[in-house]
Coordinates of C-alpha atoms in Angstrom, one line a residue:
Chain Q
M1415 CA 0.0 0.0 -0.1
L1416 CA 1.1 3.6 -0.9
I1417 CA 1.3 5.8 1.9
K1418 CA 1.0 9.5 0.7
R1419 CA 3.0 12.0 2.8
A1420 CA 1.2 15.2 3.4
S1421 CA 2.5 17.1 0.4
D1422 CA 0.8 14.5 -1.8
L1423 CA -2.6 15.3 -0.6
R1424 CA -4.5 17.5 -2.8
S1425 CA -6.9 19.9 -0.9
S1426 CA -9.7 18.1 -2.7
E1427 CA -8.9 15.1 -0.9
I1428 CA -9.4 16.6 2.5
T1429 CA -12.5 16.1 3.9
D1430 CA -14.4 19.5 3.9
K1431 CA -15.0 20.7 7.6
K1432 CA -18.6 21.0 7.2
V1433 CA -19.0 17.5 6.0
Y1434 CA -16.6 16.2 8.8
L1435 CA -18.7 18.3 11.5
G1436 CA -22.0 16.9 9.5
R1437 CA -21.0 13.5 10.3
R1438 CA -21.6 13.6 14.0
E1439 CA -25.1 15.0 13.0
F1440 CA -25.6 12.0 10.7
I1441 CA -24.3 9.5 13.5
K1442 CA -26.9 11.2 15.9
A1443 CA -29.6 10.8 13.5
A1444 CA -28.9 7.4 12.4
A1445 CA -28.5 6.4 15.9
G1446 CA -32.0 8.0 16.5
A1447 CA -33.5 6.4 13.8
A1448 CA -31.8 2.9 14.5
A1449 CA -33.3 3.1 18.2
A1450 CA -36.8 4.2 16.7
G1451 CA -36.6 1.5 14.2
A1452 CA -35.9 -1.3 17.0
G1453 CA -38.5 -0.1 19.0
V1454 CA -41.1 -0.4 15.9
L1455 CA -39.6 -3.8 14.9
A1456 CA -40.5 -5.1 18.5
G1457 CA -43.4 -3.6 19.4
T1458 CA -46.2 -2.9 16.8
D1459 CA -45.3 -5.5 14.5
V1460 CA -47.6 -8.4 15.7
L1461 CA -48.6 -10.2 12.4
S1462 CA -50.9 -12.8 13.9
A1463 CA -53.2 -13.2 16.6
A1464 CA -56.5 -15.0 17.1
G1465 CA -58.7 -12.1 16.9
K1466 CA -61.9 -11.6 19.0
P1467 CA -65.1 -13.2 17.9
A1468 CA -67.9 -11.3 17.3
P1469 CA -70.6 -11.5 20.3
H1470 CA -73.5 -13.4 19.4
G1471 CA -76.4 -10.9 18.2
Q1472 CA -80.2 -10.9 17.8
K1473 CA -81.7 -14.1 16.1
L1474 CA -83.2 -13.7 12.6
E1475 CA -86.9 -14.5 12.3
N1476 CA -88.3 -16.7 9.6
V1477 CA -85.3 -17.6 7.9
Q1478 CA -85.9 -20.1 4.8
K1479 CA -83.3 -22.8 3.8
S1480 CA -82.3 -22.4 0.1
P1481 CA -81.9 -25.2 -2.5
L1482 CA -79.0 -22.9 -3.7
S1483 CA -76.9 -23.8 -0.6
V1484 CA -73.8 -26.0 -0.9
D1485 CA -73.7 -29.8 0.0
P1486 CA -72.5 -29.7 3.7
A1487 CA -71.1 -33.1 3.1
K1488 CA -68.7 -32.0 0.4
D1489 CA -68.1 -28.4 2.1
K1490 CA -68.1 -28.4 5.9
L1491 CA -69.3 -25.1 7.4
N1492 CA -66.5 -22.9 8.8
S1493 CA -67.0 -21.8 12.5
W1494 CA -68.7 -18.5 13.8
E1495 CA -65.0 -17.9 15.5
D1496 CA -63.3 -18.6 12.0
I1497 CA -65.9 -16.3 10.2
T1498 CA -65.8 -13.4 12.5
T1499 CA -62.0 -13.2 13.2
Y1500 CA -60.4 -13.8 10.0
N1501 CA -61.5 -11.8 7.1
N1502 CA -60.1 -8.4 5.1
Y1503 CA -62.1 -5.4 5.7
Y1504 CA -59.5 -2.8 5.2
E1505 CA -61.6 0.0 6.5
F1506 CA -61.0 -1.5 10.1
G1507 CA -57.3 -2.3 9.4
V1508 CA -55.1 -4.2 7.1
D1509 CA -54.5 -7.4 9.3
K1510 CA -57.0 -10.5 9.4
D1511 CA -58.0 -9.8 12.7
S1512 CA -58.1 -6.2 12.8
P1513 CA -62.0 -5.9 11.7
S1514 CA -62.6 -8.3 14.5
L1515 CA -60.8 -5.7 17.1
T1516 CA -61.8 -2.5 15.8
A1517 CA -65.1 -2.7 14.2
G1518 CA -67.1 -2.5 17.6
R1519 CA -67.2 1.2 17.0
L1520 CA -69.2 0.9 13.9
K1521 CA -73.0 2.3 14.3
T1522 CA -75.1 0.1 12.2
S1523 CA -78.5 1.6 13.4
P1524 CA -80.3 3.8 12.1
W1525 CA -78.6 3.1 8.5
T1526 CA -79.4 4.5 5.2
V1527 CA -78.9 3.7 1.6
A1528 CA -78.8 6.0 -1.1
V1529 CA -79.9 4.8 -4.6
D1530 CA -79.2 6.9 -7.6
G1531 CA -78.2 7.0 -11.1
E1532 CA -80.1 5.2 -13.9
C1533 CA -83.3 4.0 -12.2
A1534 CA -86.7 5.6 -11.4
K1535 CA -87.1 5.1 -7.6
K1536 CA -83.9 7.3 -6.7
G1537 CA -83.7 8.2 -2.9
N1538 CA -82.7 7.4 0.5
Y1539 CA -83.8 4.1 1.8
S1540 CA -83.7 3.0 5.4
L1541 CA -82.3 -0.5 6.0
E1542 CA -86.2 -1.3 7.3
D1543 CA -87.3 -0.1 3.8
I1544 CA -84.9 -2.2 1.9
L1545 CA -85.8 -5.5 3.7
K1546 CA -89.6 -4.4 3.5
G1547 CA -91.5 -7.5 2.1
E1548 CA -88.0 -9.6 1.5
T1549 CA -88.1 -13.2 2.8
L1550 CA -84.7 -13.9 4.3
E1551 CA -83.1 -17.2 3.2
E1552 CA -80.2 -19.1 4.5
R1553 CA -77.4 -19.4 1.7
V1554 CA -74.5 -21.5 2.6
Y1555 CA -71.8 -20.5 0.0
R1556 CA -68.2 -20.9 -0.5
L1557 CA -66.0 -17.7 -0.5
R1558 CA -62.9 -17.8 -2.2
C1559 CA -60.5 -14.9 -1.1
V1560 CA -58.0 -13.8 -4.0
E1561 CA -55.1 -14.5 -1.3
R1562 CA -55.6 -18.3 -2.0
W1563 CA -57.8 -19.0 1.1
S1564 CA -61.7 -20.3 1.2
M1565 CA -64.3 -20.7 3.8
V1566 CA -67.8 -22.0 3.9
I1567 CA -70.5 -19.6 5.3
P1568 CA -74.0 -19.6 6.0
W1569 CA -75.1 -16.0 5.1
V1570 CA -78.6 -15.0 5.5
G1571 CA -80.0 -12.6 3.0
F1572 CA -82.3 -12.2 -0.1
P1573 CA -81.7 -12.1 -3.9
L1574 CA -80.2 -8.4 -4.9
A1575 CA -82.6 -9.1 -8.2
N1576 CA -85.3 -8.5 -5.8
L1577 CA -84.1 -4.8 -5.0
I1578 CA -83.1 -4.0 -8.4
K1579 CA -86.7 -4.5 -9.5
R1580 CA -88.1 -2.5 -7.0
M1581 CA -85.6 0.4 -8.0
E1582 CA -86.7 0.1 -11.6
P1583 CA -83.5 0.6 -13.6
T1584 CA -84.1 2.6 -16.7
S1585 CA -83.1 1.0 -20.4
K1586 CA -79.8 2.9 -19.9
A1587 CA -78.7 0.9 -16.8
Q1588 CA -75.7 -1.7 -17.6
F1589 CA -73.9 -1.7 -14.6
I1590 CA -74.4 -1.6 -10.6
E1591 CA -72.0 0.0 -8.1
F1592 CA -72.0 -0.4 -4.5
Q1593 CA -70.2 2.1 -2.1
T1594 CA -68.9 1.2 1.5
L1595 CA -69.4 3.6 4.4
N1596 CA -66.1 5.6 4.6
D1597 CA -66.2 7.5 8.0
P1598 CA -62.8 8.0 9.8
S1599 CA -64.6 8.4 13.3
Q1600 CA -66.1 4.8 13.1
M1601 CA -63.1 3.0 10.9
P1602 CA -59.7 3.5 11.8
G1603 CA -58.4 1.8 8.8
V1604 CA -59.5 4.8 6.3
Q1605 CA -57.4 7.1 8.2
S1606 CA -54.5 5.8 6.0
P1607 CA -54.8 5.9 2.2
V1608 CA -54.0 2.1 1.8
L1609 CA -56.9 2.3 -0.9
N1610 CA -58.6 5.3 -2.5
W1611 CA -61.7 5.5 -0.3
P1612 CA -64.5 5.3 -0.4
Y1613 CA -64.5 1.3 -1.4
R1614 CA -66.3 0.9 -4.5
E1615 CA -67.1 -2.5 -6.3
G1616 CA -69.4 -3.1 -9.3
L1617 CA -71.1 -5.5 -11.3
R1618 CA -72.7 -6.1 -14.5
L1619 CA -76.6 -5.6 -14.2
D1620 CA -77.2 -9.3 -15.5
E1621 CA -74.6 -10.5 -12.8
A1622 CA -76.3 -8.4 -10.3
M1623 CA -79.6 -9.8 -11.4
H1624 CA -78.4 -13.7 -11.1
P1625 CA -80.1 -15.6 -8.4
L1626 CA -76.9 -16.4 -6.9
T1627 CA -76.2 -12.7 -6.1
I1628 CA -77.5 -11.8 -2.7
L1629 CA -77.6 -8.9 -0.2
V1630 CA -76.7 -10.2 3.1
V1631 CA -77.9 -9.3 6.5
G1632 CA -77.2 -12.3 8.7
L1633 CA -74.9 -14.8 9.5
Y1634 CA -75.5 -18.4 11.2
G1635 CA -79.3 -17.2 11.6
E1636 CA -78.2 -14.1 13.5
V1637 CA -77.7 -10.4 12.6
L1638 CA -74.2 -9.9 10.6
P1639 CA -71.6 -9.0 12.7
K1640 CA -70.0 -5.8 12.2
Q1641 CA -66.6 -7.0 11.2
D1642 CA -68.2 -9.1 8.4
G1643 CA -70.0 -6.0 6.8
A1644 CA -72.9 -5.0 8.7
P1645 CA -75.5 -4.0 8.5
I1646 CA -76.0 -5.0 4.7
R1647 CA -73.6 -6.4 2.2
L1648 CA -73.2 -7.9 -1.0
I1649 CA -72.2 -11.9 -1.6
V1650 CA -71.3 -12.8 -5.4
P1651 CA -70.1 -16.5 -4.8
W1652 CA -68.4 -17.1 -7.8
K1653 CA -66.2 -14.0 -7.6
Y1654 CA -63.1 -13.3 -5.5
G1655 CA -64.2 -12.1 -2.1
F1656 CA -63.2 -8.4 -2.4
K1657 CA -66.0 -8.2 -5.0
S1658 CA -68.5 -8.4 -2.5
A1659 CA -68.8 -5.0 -1.1
K1660 CA -69.6 -4.6 2.9
S1661 CA -71.7 -2.0 5.0
I1662 CA -73.2 -0.5 1.6
V1663 CA -74.4 3.2 2.0
R1664 CA -74.8 3.7 -1.8
I1665 CA -76.1 2.0 -5.0
R1666 CA -75.6 3.6 -8.3
F1667 CA -77.2 2.3 -11.6
L1668 CA -75.0 3.2 -14.4
E1669 CA -74.5 3.3 -18.3
K1670 CA -70.7 2.7 -18.2
Q1671 CA -68.5 0.0 -16.4
P1672 CA -67.3 1.7 -13.0
L1673 CA -63.7 1.5 -11.9
N1674 CA -63.6 -0.8 -8.7
T1675 CA -61.3 0.1 -5.9
W1676 CA -58.8 -2.6 -6.2
Q1677 CA -58.5 -2.4 -10.0
E1678 CA -58.1 1.3 -9.4
S1679 CA -55.3 0.4 -6.9
A1680 CA -53.6 -2.3 -9.3
P1681 CA -55.1 -2.7 -12.6
S1682 CA -52.8 -5.5 -13.6
E1683 CA -53.7 -7.7 -10.6
Y1684 CA -57.3 -7.1 -10.0
G1685 CA -59.9 -6.6 -13.0
F1686 CA -63.6 -5.9 -13.1
Y1687 CA -64.8 -9.1 -13.6
S1688 CA -62.7 -11.1 -10.8
N1689 CA -64.5 -14.3 -11.4
V1690 CA -62.7 -17.1 -9.6
N1691 CA -60.5 -18.6 -12.0
P1692 CA -57.7 -21.1 -11.5
E1693 CA -56.2 -20.8 -14.9
R1694 CA -55.5 -17.0 -14.6
D1695 CA -52.9 -16.7 -12.0
H1696 CA -52.6 -13.5 -9.9
P1697 CA -49.4 -11.9 -11.4
R1698 CA -47.7 -12.7 -7.9
W1699 CA -49.1 -16.1 -7.2
S1700 CA -50.8 -18.9 -8.5
Q1701 CA -54.6 -19.3 -8.3
A1702 CA -54.7 -23.1 -8.8
S1703 CA -55.2 -24.0 -5.5
E1704 CA -56.5 -22.7 -2.2
R1705 CA -56.4 -23.5 1.6
R1706 CA -59.8 -24.1 3.0
I1707 CA -59.7 -22.5 6.4
G1708 CA -59.2 -25.4 8.9
E1709 CA -57.4 -28.0 6.5
F1710 CA -53.9 -28.6 5.9
F1711 CA -54.0 -29.9 2.5
M1712 CA -54.8 -27.5 -0.2
R1713 CA -57.9 -28.0 -2.5
R1714 CA -57.9 -27.6 -6.1
T1715 CA -59.6 -24.0 -7.0
L1716 CA -62.8 -24.7 -9.1
M1717 CA -63.7 -22.4 -12.1
F1718 CA -66.1 -19.7 -10.8
N1719 CA -65.6 -21.1 -7.6
G1720 CA -67.5 -24.2 -8.2
Y1721 CA -70.7 -22.5 -9.5
G1722 CA -69.9 -22.7 -13.3
D1723 CA -73.0 -24.6 -14.0
Q1724 CA -74.9 -21.9 -12.9
V1725 CA -72.8 -18.7 -14.1
A1726 CA -70.7 -19.8 -17.0
S1727 CA -73.4 -18.6 -19.5
L1728 CA -73.0 -15.0 -18.4
Y1729 CA -69.5 -15.2 -19.9
S1730 CA -70.0 -17.2 -23.1
G1731 CA -67.7 -16.0 -25.8
M1732 CA -65.6 -14.0 -23.5
D1733 CA -62.0 -14.4 -23.0
L1734 CA -61.6 -14.7 -19.2
K1735 CA -57.8 -14.4 -19.1
K1736 CA -58.3 -11.1 -20.7
H1737 CA -61.4 -10.0 -18.6
Y1738 CA -60.1 -11.2 -15.6
Chain E
M61 CA -15.6 -12.7 37.3
T62 CA -13.5 -11.2 34.4
A63 CA -15.2 -9.2 31.9
N64 CA -14.4 -12.0 29.6
Q65 CA -15.9 -14.6 31.8
L66 CA -18.9 -12.3 32.2
V67 CA -19.6 -12.2 28.5
R68 CA -18.7 -15.9 28.0
F69 CA -20.9 -17.2 30.7
V70 CA -23.4 -14.8 31.2
A71 CA -24.1 -12.4 28.6
K72 CA -23.8 -14.9 25.6
P73 CA -26.2 -17.5 27.2
V74 CA -28.5 -14.8 28.0
V75 CA -28.6 -13.3 24.6
F76 CA -28.7 -17.2 23.1
L77 CA -31.8 -17.9 25.2
S78 CA -33.7 -14.4 24.3
A79 CA -32.9 -15.0 20.7
L80 CA -34.9 -18.4 21.1
L81 CA -38.0 -16.7 22.6
P82 CA -39.8 -15.9 19.1
V83 CA -39.7 -19.4 18.1
A84 CA -40.6 -20.6 21.5
W85 CA -43.6 -18.0 21.5
I86 CA -44.5 -19.3 17.9
V87 CA -44.3 -23.0 18.9
W88 CA -46.5 -22.4 22.0
A89 CA -49.0 -20.1 20.1
F90 CA -49.4 -22.6 17.4
Q91 CA -50.2 -25.6 19.6
A92 CA -52.2 -23.5 21.9
G93 CA -54.7 -22.4 19.2
A94 CA -53.5 -18.6 20.0
L95 CA -52.8 -17.8 16.3
S96 CA -55.7 -16.7 13.6
A97 CA -57.8 -19.1 12.0
N98 CA -55.1 -19.6 9.2
P99 CA -52.2 -20.8 11.5
L100 CA -50.0 -22.1 9.1
S101 CA -50.0 -18.8 7.2
D102 CA -49.2 -17.0 10.6
V103 CA -46.2 -19.2 11.4
T104 CA -44.7 -18.6 7.8
N105 CA -45.2 -14.9 8.2
E106 CA -43.6 -14.9 11.8
T107 CA -40.7 -16.6 11.0
G108 CA -40.2 -14.6 7.9
V109 CA -40.4 -11.4 10.0
W110 CA -38.0 -12.6 12.6
T111 CA -35.4 -13.6 9.9
L112 CA -35.4 -9.8 8.9
R113 CA -35.3 -8.6 12.3
F114 CA -32.2 -10.7 13.0
L115 CA -30.7 -9.6 9.8
C116 CA -31.2 -5.9 11.0
L117 CA -29.9 -6.7 14.4
T118 CA -26.8 -8.4 12.7
L119 CA -26.0 -5.5 10.6
A120 CA -26.4 -2.9 13.7
I121 CA -23.6 -4.5 15.3
T122 CA -21.0 -2.9 13.6
P123 CA -22.6 0.6 13.4
L124 CA -23.3 0.5 17.3
R125 CA -19.8 -0.5 17.8
R126 CA -18.2 2.5 15.8
L127 CA -20.9 4.9 17.4
T128 CA -20.6 3.9 20.8
G129 CA -16.9 2.6 20.8
W130 CA -18.4 -0.2 22.6
N131 CA -16.3 -3.0 21.2
L132 CA -17.7 -5.8 23.1
V133 CA -20.9 -6.1 21.1
I134 CA -18.9 -7.6 18.4
R135 CA -18.5 -10.7 20.1
F136 CA -22.3 -11.2 19.7
R137 CA -22.5 -10.6 15.8
R138 CA -21.8 -14.3 15.0
M139 CA -24.5 -15.8 17.3
I140 CA -27.1 -13.1 16.2
G141 CA -26.0 -13.6 12.7
L142 CA -26.5 -17.4 12.8
F143 CA -30.0 -16.9 14.5
A144 CA -30.9 -15.0 11.4
F145 CA -30.0 -18.1 9.3
F146 CA -31.7 -20.2 11.8
Y147 CA -35.2 -18.2 11.2
G148 CA -34.5 -18.2 7.7
T149 CA -34.1 -21.8 7.4
L150 CA -37.5 -22.3 9.8
H151 CA -39.2 -19.8 7.5
F152 CA -38.2 -21.6 4.4
L153 CA -39.0 -25.0 5.9
I154 CA -42.3 -23.9 6.7
Y155 CA -43.0 -22.6 3.3
V156 CA -42.1 -25.8 1.8
I157 CA -44.4 -27.9 3.9
A158 CA -47.4 -25.7 4.6
D159 CA -47.3 -24.1 1.1
R160 CA -45.3 -26.4 -1.5
F161 CA -46.0 -29.8 0.1
A162 CA -49.6 -29.0 1.2
G163 CA -50.5 -27.4 -2.1
L164 CA -49.3 -30.6 -4.3
L165 CA -53.0 -31.6 -4.9
D166 CA -52.0 -35.1 -6.3
F167 CA -50.3 -37.8 -4.7
P168 CA -50.4 -40.6 -7.4
D169 CA -48.5 -43.2 -5.5
G170 CA -49.6 -42.2 -1.9
I171 CA -47.9 -39.5 0.2
V172 CA -44.9 -41.6 1.2
A173 CA -43.5 -42.1 -2.3
W174 CA -40.7 -41.1 -4.7
S175 CA -43.1 -39.2 -7.0
T176 CA -44.0 -37.2 -3.9
V177 CA -40.6 -36.1 -3.6
R178 CA -40.1 -35.4 -7.4
N179 CA -43.4 -33.3 -7.6
L180 CA -42.6 -31.4 -4.4
L181 CA -39.0 -30.3 -5.8
A182 CA -40.9 -29.6 -9.1
A183 CA -43.3 -27.3 -7.4
I184 CA -40.5 -25.4 -5.4
G185 CA -38.6 -25.0 -8.5
E186 CA -41.7 -23.8 -10.3
D187 CA -42.4 -21.2 -7.6
I188 CA -38.8 -19.8 -7.4
Y189 CA -38.4 -19.7 -11.1
E190 CA -42.0 -18.2 -11.6
R191 CA -42.7 -15.8 -8.7
P192 CA -40.3 -12.8 -8.3
Y193 CA -41.1 -12.4 -4.7
I194 CA -40.0 -16.3 -4.3
T195 CA -36.9 -15.7 -6.4
V196 CA -35.6 -13.0 -4.1
G197 CA -36.8 -14.5 -0.9
F198 CA -35.1 -17.7 -1.9
T199 CA -31.9 -16.0 -3.1
A200 CA -31.7 -14.0 0.0
F201 CA -31.8 -17.3 2.1
V202 CA -29.2 -19.2 0.0
L203 CA -26.8 -16.3 0.4
M204 CA -27.0 -16.9 4.0
L205 CA -25.8 -20.5 3.5
P206 CA -22.1 -20.0 3.0
L207 CA -22.0 -17.2 5.5
A208 CA -23.4 -19.6 8.2
L209 CA -21.0 -22.6 7.1
T210 CA -18.0 -20.1 7.3
S211 CA -18.8 -18.5 10.4
T212 CA -16.5 -20.6 12.6
T213 CA -13.1 -19.4 13.6
G214 CA -11.6 -22.1 11.7
W215 CA -13.0 -20.8 8.4
I216 CA -12.0 -17.4 9.3
R217 CA -8.3 -18.4 9.7
R218 CA -8.5 -20.6 6.6
L219 CA -10.1 -17.7 4.3
G220 CA -8.0 -15.0 5.9
G221 CA -9.6 -11.9 7.7
R222 CA -9.9 -9.8 4.3
R223 CA -11.3 -12.5 2.3
W224 CA -13.5 -13.7 5.2
Q225 CA -15.1 -10.2 5.4
T226 CA -15.6 -9.6 1.6
L227 CA -17.3 -12.8 1.4
H228 CA -19.5 -12.1 4.6
R229 CA -20.5 -8.5 2.8
L230 CA -23.1 -11.1 0.9
V231 CA -25.1 -10.5 4.0
Y232 CA -26.0 -6.8 2.8
A233 CA -27.6 -8.6 -0.3
S234 CA -29.3 -10.9 1.9
A235 CA -30.9 -8.1 3.8
V236 CA -32.0 -6.2 0.8
G237 CA -33.2 -9.4 -0.7
G238 CA -35.5 -10.1 2.4
V239 CA -36.9 -6.5 2.3
L240 CA -37.8 -6.9 -1.4
H241 CA -39.3 -10.4 -0.7
Y242 CA -41.4 -8.9 2.0
W243 CA -42.4 -5.6 0.0
W244 CA -43.5 -7.6 -3.2
L245 CA -45.7 -10.1 -1.4
V246 CA -48.1 -7.6 0.4
K247 CA -51.2 -6.7 -1.3
A248 CA -51.6 -3.0 -0.8
D249 CA -50.3 -1.8 2.5
V250 CA -46.5 -1.4 2.4
S251 CA -46.1 0.3 5.7
R252 CA -44.4 -2.7 7.4
P253 CA -41.9 -3.6 4.7
Q254 CA -41.2 0.2 4.7
I255 CA -40.1 0.0 8.1
Y256 CA -37.4 -2.5 7.3
A257 CA -36.5 -0.8 4.1
V258 CA -35.4 2.3 6.2
V259 CA -33.8 0.4 8.6
V260 CA -31.8 -1.8 6.2
A261 CA -31.2 1.6 4.4
L262 CA -29.7 3.5 7.3
L263 CA -27.6 0.4 8.4
L264 CA -26.1 0.0 4.8
G265 CA -26.0 4.1 4.4
F266 CA -23.9 4.1 7.5
R267 CA -21.3 1.8 6.1
L268 CA -21.2 3.5 2.9
Y269 CA -21.0 7.0 4.7
S270 CA -18.3 5.7 7.1
A271 CA -16.2 3.9 4.4
R272 CA -16.3 7.4 2.1
A273 CA -15.6 9.6 5.3
R274 CA -12.4 7.1 5.9
A275 CA -11.3 7.1 2.2
A276 CA -11.6 10.6 2.1
A277 CA -9.6 11.5 5.2
P278 CA -7.3 8.8 5.9
R279 CA -6.1 9.6 9.2
P280 CA -3.4 7.6 10.8
S281 CA -5.6 6.1 13.6
T282 CA -8.3 5.0 11.0
A283 CA -6.0 4.0 8.4
T284 CA -5.0 0.9 10.0
R285 CA -8.4 -0.1 10.4
S286 CA -9.7 0.4 7.0
G287 CA -8.6 -3.0 5.7
A288 CA -10.1 -5.7 8.2
V289 CA -12.7 -4.4 10.3
A290 CA -13.8 -7.2 11.9
P291 CA -11.5 -9.1 14.0
P292 CA -13.9 -11.8 15.2
A293 CA -11.2 -14.5 15.7
R294 CA -10.3 -12.5 19.0
S295 CA -11.3 -14.1 22.2
S296 CA -13.6 -16.5 20.5
T297 CA -14.9 -19.3 22.3
R298 CA -14.5 -21.8 19.5
T299 CA -11.3 -22.6 17.7
S300 CA -12.2 -24.4 14.7
A301 CA -14.9 -26.0 12.8

């Protein structure tokens, strides 16, 4: 190694005094940041916890069984605990247990749903108005999350088609959009811009009118728990779970296809249709299999989540890899 | 008790046992049903995050030593680094079992069969090849392997301090890979991976800054240290592999 004598040192090689002194500042800042970082790493980063099951609610009266429910021999029901402690509802936080821990603040009564757009019966409807004249049915459906897990859930609700007919959509109405409540005082999750709130989801009108598509107000014969989208949510069982908007405050009839929140967030990953499709992988993971909550071995994911016989005709002639 | 004995017989065992607490907690929570409804996903995530934490701790030793002049901390670096590898190995094995093996779908000759092994290896290979976040995570893990193998005093001697140190700079790539792996797998909320990105950036930034500062101002006192930074062989409890 060549050791330079002092005379060989060019003035440019001598560390500027400001930089030299600045080093202490940098060091202090780095030390502070490291200490803060260590605190954060150790403290707030608990990824997994059992969550808090929803308290049992009011029993719903006169709930009818439905022939559209799945066969319990093939699809065993998930427990109340599973369904009320493990789900995505980003308005209440991004962890699976967050909704169960923070949804208690949600005020579900009184509840109003605004209906507008291309329909004759625009207006604000109370939950009671919406439920008036509807027969509640128990629909046991498979739910497939886009994250490769699934559950079997006994929802209680009624066909969305009934409500749509009552609202008398105009001939221009081709699509329907649902909006979730966006209230920072009741929903801690919307305080951070993880998604572009309010949460919006949409369907083609014929998808919305399909007999499998339901509005849900109950679970296991009881009033729907807050963490699962109370007081009223959508369920479209052949699509990934995120299509089924929760805690709906607005329904719009539209001429043009709306932009749904997840598509807006990551268009290459989430499309408008989002039908369960084992052939079309999520860009970051395979959709060919899924873990049923409670099981070790994964299952093969079924086209349209196993509802192909009923819904495949809605998409005849469409390239579902393109229209994902 | 001398300071050396205090480190060897008190401080090191305490650090060792503390580093086992996370895995003890994970095992307890798993069998006690204290995890979520998807416990296999939880144990995968937890072991992954603990790998990153231990990587950050490993990378924090040198800055801590330089900033505080507390040279003793260097004696814990190997142990903490090996714990990063330990948690990384657990994370990888759990992924292999809970994701790849459990996701095989078909067991044409039963579960205990050569075809299962072949299909499992194919499923792992396919994931590493097709999914960028798996590619980068697997690479980060594999890079730790030579470091764990050459962590012994014998290997430091065999390689020579400077070469050993160059090799062990692979841990920087491992940490960056680990952060990328985490970042690419979250769906929308990157706030947690962001924390690790900032911590790793600060820890690596410190090295860059001090290397530059030393290169710019080679004062006699630092010039002698600028070559081999870490003398891990000193006062080690083990002498060879």
